[in-house]
Short mmCIF file of C-alpha atoms in Angstrom, two decimals:
data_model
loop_
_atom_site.label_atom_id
_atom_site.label_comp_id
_atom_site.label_asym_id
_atom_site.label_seq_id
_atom_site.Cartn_x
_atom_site.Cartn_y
_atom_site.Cartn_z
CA UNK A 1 87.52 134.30 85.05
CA UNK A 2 87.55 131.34 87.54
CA UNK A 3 84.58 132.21 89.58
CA UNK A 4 84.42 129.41 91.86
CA UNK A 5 86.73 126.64 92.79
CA UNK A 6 85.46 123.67 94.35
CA UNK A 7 88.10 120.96 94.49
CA UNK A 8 90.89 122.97 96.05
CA UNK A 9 93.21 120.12 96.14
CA UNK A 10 93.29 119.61 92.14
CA UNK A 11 92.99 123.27 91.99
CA UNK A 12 96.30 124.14 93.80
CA UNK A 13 98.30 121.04 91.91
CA UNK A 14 97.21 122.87 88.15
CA UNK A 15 97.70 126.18 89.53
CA UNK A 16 94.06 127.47 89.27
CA UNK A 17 92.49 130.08 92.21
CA UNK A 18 89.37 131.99 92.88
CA UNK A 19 89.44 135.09 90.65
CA UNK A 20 91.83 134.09 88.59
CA UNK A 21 91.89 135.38 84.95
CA UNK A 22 92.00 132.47 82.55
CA UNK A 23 92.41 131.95 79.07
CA UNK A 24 90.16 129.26 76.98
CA UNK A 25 91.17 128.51 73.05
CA UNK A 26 88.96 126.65 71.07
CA UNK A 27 90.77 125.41 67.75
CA UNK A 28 91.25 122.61 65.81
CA UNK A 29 92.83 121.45 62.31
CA UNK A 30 90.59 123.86 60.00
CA UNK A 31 90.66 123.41 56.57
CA UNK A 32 93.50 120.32 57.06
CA UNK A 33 91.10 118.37 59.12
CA UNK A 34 88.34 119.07 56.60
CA UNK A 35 90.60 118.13 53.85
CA UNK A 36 91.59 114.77 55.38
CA UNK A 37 87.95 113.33 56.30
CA UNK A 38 86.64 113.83 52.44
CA UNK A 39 89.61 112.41 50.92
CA UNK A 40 89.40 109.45 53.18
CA UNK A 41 85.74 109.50 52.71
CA UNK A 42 86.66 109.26 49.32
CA UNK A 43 89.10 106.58 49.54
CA UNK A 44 86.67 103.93 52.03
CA UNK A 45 83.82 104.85 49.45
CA UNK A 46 86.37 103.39 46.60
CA UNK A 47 87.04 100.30 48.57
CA UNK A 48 83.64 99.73 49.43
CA UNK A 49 82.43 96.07 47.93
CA UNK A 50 80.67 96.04 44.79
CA UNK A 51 77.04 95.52 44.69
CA UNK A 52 76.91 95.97 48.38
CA UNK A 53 74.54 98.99 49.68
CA UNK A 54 76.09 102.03 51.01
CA UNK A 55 75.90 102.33 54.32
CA UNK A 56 73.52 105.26 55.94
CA UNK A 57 74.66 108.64 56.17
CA UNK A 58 77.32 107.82 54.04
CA UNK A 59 79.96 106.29 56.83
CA UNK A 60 82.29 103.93 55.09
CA UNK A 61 84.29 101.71 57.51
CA UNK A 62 87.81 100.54 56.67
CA UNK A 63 89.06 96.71 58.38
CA UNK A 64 91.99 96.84 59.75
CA UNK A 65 92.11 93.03 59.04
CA UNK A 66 91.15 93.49 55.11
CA UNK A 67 92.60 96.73 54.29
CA UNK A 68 95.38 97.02 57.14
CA UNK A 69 97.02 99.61 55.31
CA UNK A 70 94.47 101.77 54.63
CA UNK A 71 93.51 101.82 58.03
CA UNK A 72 97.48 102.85 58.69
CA UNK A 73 97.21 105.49 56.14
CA UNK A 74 94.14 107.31 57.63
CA UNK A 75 95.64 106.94 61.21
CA UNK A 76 98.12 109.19 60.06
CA UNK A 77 96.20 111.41 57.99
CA UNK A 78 94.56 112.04 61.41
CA UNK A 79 96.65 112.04 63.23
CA UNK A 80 98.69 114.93 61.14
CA UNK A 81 95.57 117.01 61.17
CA UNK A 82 95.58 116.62 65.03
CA UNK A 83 99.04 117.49 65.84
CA UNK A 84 97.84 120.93 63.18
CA UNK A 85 95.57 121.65 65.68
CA UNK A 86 98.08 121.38 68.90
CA UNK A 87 100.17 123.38 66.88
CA UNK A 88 97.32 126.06 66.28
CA UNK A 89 96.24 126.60 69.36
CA UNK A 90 99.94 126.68 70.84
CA UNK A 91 100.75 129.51 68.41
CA UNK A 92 97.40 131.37 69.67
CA UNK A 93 98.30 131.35 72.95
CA UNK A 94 101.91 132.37 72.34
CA UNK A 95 100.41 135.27 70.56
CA UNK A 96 97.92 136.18 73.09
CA UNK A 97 100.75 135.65 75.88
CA UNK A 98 103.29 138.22 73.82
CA UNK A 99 100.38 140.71 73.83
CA UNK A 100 99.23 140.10 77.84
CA UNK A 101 103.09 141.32 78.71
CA UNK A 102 103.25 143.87 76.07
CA UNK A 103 100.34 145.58 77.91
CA UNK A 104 101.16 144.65 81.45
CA UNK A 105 104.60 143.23 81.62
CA UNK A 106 105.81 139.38 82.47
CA UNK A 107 102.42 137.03 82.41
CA UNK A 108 103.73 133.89 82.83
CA UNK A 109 99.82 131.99 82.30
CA UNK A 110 100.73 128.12 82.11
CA UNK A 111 99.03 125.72 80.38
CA UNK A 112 96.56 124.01 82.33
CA UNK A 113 95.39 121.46 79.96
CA UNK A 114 95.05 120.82 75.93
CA UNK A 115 92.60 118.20 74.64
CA UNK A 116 90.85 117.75 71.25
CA UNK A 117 87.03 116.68 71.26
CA UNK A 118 87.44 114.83 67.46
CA UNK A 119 89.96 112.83 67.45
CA UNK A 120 90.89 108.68 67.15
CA UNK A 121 92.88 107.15 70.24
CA UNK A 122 94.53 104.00 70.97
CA UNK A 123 93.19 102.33 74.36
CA UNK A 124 95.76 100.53 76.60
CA UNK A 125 95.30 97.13 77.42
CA UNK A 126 96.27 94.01 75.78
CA UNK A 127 93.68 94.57 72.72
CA UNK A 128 94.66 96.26 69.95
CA UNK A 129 91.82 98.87 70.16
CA UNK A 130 90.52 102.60 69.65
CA UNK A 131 87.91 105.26 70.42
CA UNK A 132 86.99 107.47 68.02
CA UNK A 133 85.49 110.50 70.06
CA UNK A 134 83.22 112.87 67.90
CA UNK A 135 81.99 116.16 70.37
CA UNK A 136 83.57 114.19 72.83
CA UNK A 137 86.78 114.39 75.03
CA UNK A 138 88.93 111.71 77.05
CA UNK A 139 87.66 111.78 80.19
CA UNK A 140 90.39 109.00 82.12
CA UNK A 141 91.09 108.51 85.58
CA UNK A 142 92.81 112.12 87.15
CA UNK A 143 92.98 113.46 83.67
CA UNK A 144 91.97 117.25 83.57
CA UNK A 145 88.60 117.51 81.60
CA UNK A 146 87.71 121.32 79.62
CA UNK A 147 83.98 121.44 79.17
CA UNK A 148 83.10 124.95 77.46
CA UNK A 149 79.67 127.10 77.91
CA UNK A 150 78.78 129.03 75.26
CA UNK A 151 79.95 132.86 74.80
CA UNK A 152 77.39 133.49 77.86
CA UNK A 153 77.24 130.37 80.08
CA UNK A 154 80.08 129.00 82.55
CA UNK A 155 82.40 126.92 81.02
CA UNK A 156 84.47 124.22 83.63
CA UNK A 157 87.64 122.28 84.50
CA UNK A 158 86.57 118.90 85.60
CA UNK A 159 88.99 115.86 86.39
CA UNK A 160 88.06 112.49 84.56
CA UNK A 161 86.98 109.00 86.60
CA UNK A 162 87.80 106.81 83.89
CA UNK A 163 84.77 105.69 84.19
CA UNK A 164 84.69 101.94 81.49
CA UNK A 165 81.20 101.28 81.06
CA UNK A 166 81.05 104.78 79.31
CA UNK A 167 84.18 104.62 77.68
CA UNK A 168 86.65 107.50 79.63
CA UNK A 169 84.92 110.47 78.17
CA UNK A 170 83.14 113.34 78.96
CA UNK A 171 80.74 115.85 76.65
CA UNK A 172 82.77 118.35 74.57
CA UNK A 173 79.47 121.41 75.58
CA UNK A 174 76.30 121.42 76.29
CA UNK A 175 74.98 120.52 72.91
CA UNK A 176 72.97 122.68 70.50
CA UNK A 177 69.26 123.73 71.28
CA UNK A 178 68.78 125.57 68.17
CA UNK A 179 70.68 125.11 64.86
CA UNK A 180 72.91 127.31 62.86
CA UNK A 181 70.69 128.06 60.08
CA UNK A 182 67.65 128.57 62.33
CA UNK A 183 69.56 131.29 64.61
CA UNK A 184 70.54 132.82 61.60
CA UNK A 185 67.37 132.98 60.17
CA UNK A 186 65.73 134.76 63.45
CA UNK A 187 68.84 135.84 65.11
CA UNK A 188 68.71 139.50 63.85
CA UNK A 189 65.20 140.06 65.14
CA UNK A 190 66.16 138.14 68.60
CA UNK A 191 66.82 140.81 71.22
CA UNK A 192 67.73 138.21 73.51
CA UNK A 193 71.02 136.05 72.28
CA UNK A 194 72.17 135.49 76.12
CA UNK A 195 75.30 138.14 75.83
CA UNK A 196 74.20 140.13 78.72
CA UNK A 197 77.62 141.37 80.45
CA UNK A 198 79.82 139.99 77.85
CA UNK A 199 81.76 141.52 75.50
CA UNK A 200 81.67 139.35 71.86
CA UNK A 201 84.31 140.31 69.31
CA UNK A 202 83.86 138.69 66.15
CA UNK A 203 84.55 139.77 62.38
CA UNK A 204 81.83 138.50 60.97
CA UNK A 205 78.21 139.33 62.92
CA UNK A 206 76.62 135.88 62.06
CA UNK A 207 78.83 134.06 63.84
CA UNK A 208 77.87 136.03 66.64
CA UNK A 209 74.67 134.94 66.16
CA UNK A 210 74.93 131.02 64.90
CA UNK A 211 76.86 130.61 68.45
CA UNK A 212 74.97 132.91 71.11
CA UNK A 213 73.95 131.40 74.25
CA UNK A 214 70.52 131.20 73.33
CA UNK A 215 71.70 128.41 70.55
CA UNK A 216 72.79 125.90 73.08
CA UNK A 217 71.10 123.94 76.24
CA UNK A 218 71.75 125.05 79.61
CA UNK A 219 75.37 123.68 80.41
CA UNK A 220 74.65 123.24 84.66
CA UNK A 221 72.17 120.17 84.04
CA UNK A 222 74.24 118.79 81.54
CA UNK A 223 77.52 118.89 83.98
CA UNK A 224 75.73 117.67 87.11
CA UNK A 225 74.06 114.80 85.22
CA UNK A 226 77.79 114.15 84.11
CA UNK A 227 78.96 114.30 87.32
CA UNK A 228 76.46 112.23 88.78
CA UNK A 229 76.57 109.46 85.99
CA UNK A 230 80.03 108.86 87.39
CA UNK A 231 82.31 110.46 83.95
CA UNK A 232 84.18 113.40 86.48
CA UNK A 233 84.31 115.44 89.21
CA UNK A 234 83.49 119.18 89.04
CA UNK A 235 87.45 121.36 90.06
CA UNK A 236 86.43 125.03 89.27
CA UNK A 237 83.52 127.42 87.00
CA UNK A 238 85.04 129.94 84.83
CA UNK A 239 82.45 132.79 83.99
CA UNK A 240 82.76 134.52 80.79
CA UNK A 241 83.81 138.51 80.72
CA UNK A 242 84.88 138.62 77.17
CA UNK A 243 84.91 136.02 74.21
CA UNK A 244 86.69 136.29 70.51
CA UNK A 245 85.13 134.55 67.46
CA UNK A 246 86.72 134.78 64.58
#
């Protein structure tokens, strides 16, 4: 629900009020996605010159000006498993819209904004350049900015400064305090998971767990240093009143 709104200006131009009912999806390419990054791990690890050491962590780079093809190939490997996840959450809120006006007639609920947190984009300018953004979304000038809480926490609509020296982006959350295995491995004997007044469907009861509110950092700090750092502009604070994880 869109508990407070405090740019009314970008508010009323994307259609968003005070008490409004709104509708956050969280989705990406799944399995495709997955599929893509180890083939093209794969593939760079192939190419990778012999007798040279591996880089840490295992991240093989591809040169566009010695292996331009390559480069081309993976562009559109990604760039298929992004346009999956478009697609993926587009048919989840089609399906959550036919069921809204099965139960209470015509619901109209527009789009306000869709934009991935993982993805490889081209810049504009004369350069030939990208960003690869990993947790992180475009954040441009007037572009509308989604930064989700957890299942407990406020989640916001922001609207991007473009800001250069930080690359036009914004945090995709918070960030994790605690990780998955460790909430697992306490989270049953954890009366507290930060659910208080929320309703959490899920089919499987350790996700509830691995992504409680008590896993991740308090999001207010992380939005107003944001904010002040120059990245966006708060518009409205959605509350929570009852999340889905499948």
């Amino acid at each position: 629900m869109v508990e407070e709104v405090v740019d009314r200006a970008r508010a009323r131009q994307w259609d968003v009020r005070a008490g409004q009912v709104a509708i956050m999806i969280h989705s990406g390419s799944r399995g495709v996605g997955k599929h893509v990054g180890a083939m093209w791990r794969d593939r760079a690890r192939s190419m990778w010159p012999k007798g040279q050491k591996f880089p840490p962590e295992g991240l093989f780079s591809l040169s566009l000006a010695d292996q331009p093809e390559a480069v081309a190939g993976y562009m559109q490997a990604e760039a298929t498993a992004a346009n999956y996840g478009f697609l993926n959450r587009l048919l989840l809120a089609e399906l959550l819209r036919q069921r809204l006006r099965e139960l209470f007639g015509e619901v109209a609920a527009p789009l306000v904004y869709d934009l991935p947190h993982n993805i490889t984009l081209p810049v504009e300018g004369p350069a030939r350049r990208w960003i690869t953004r990993k947790g992180a979304c475009p954040a441009g000038l007037e572009q509308p900015v989604i930064i989700p809480g957890s299942m407990g926490a406020a989640s916001y609509l922001l609207v991007g400064r473009g800001s250069p020296h930080l690359l036009g982006s914004a945090s995709h959350g918070a960030g994790r305090a605690t990780s998955r295995f460790e909430m697992g491995r306490r989270g049953r004997e954890t009366e507290d998971l930060g659910l208080a007044g929320v309703d959490c469907i899920t089919l499987r009861e350790e996700r509830r767990i691995e992504e409680a509110p008590a896993a991740y950092k308090p999001i207010g700090p992380v939005i107003a240093c944001q904010v002040e750092a120059g990245l966006c502009d708060v518009v409205a604070r959605m509350r929570p009143l009852m999340t889905f994880k499948a």
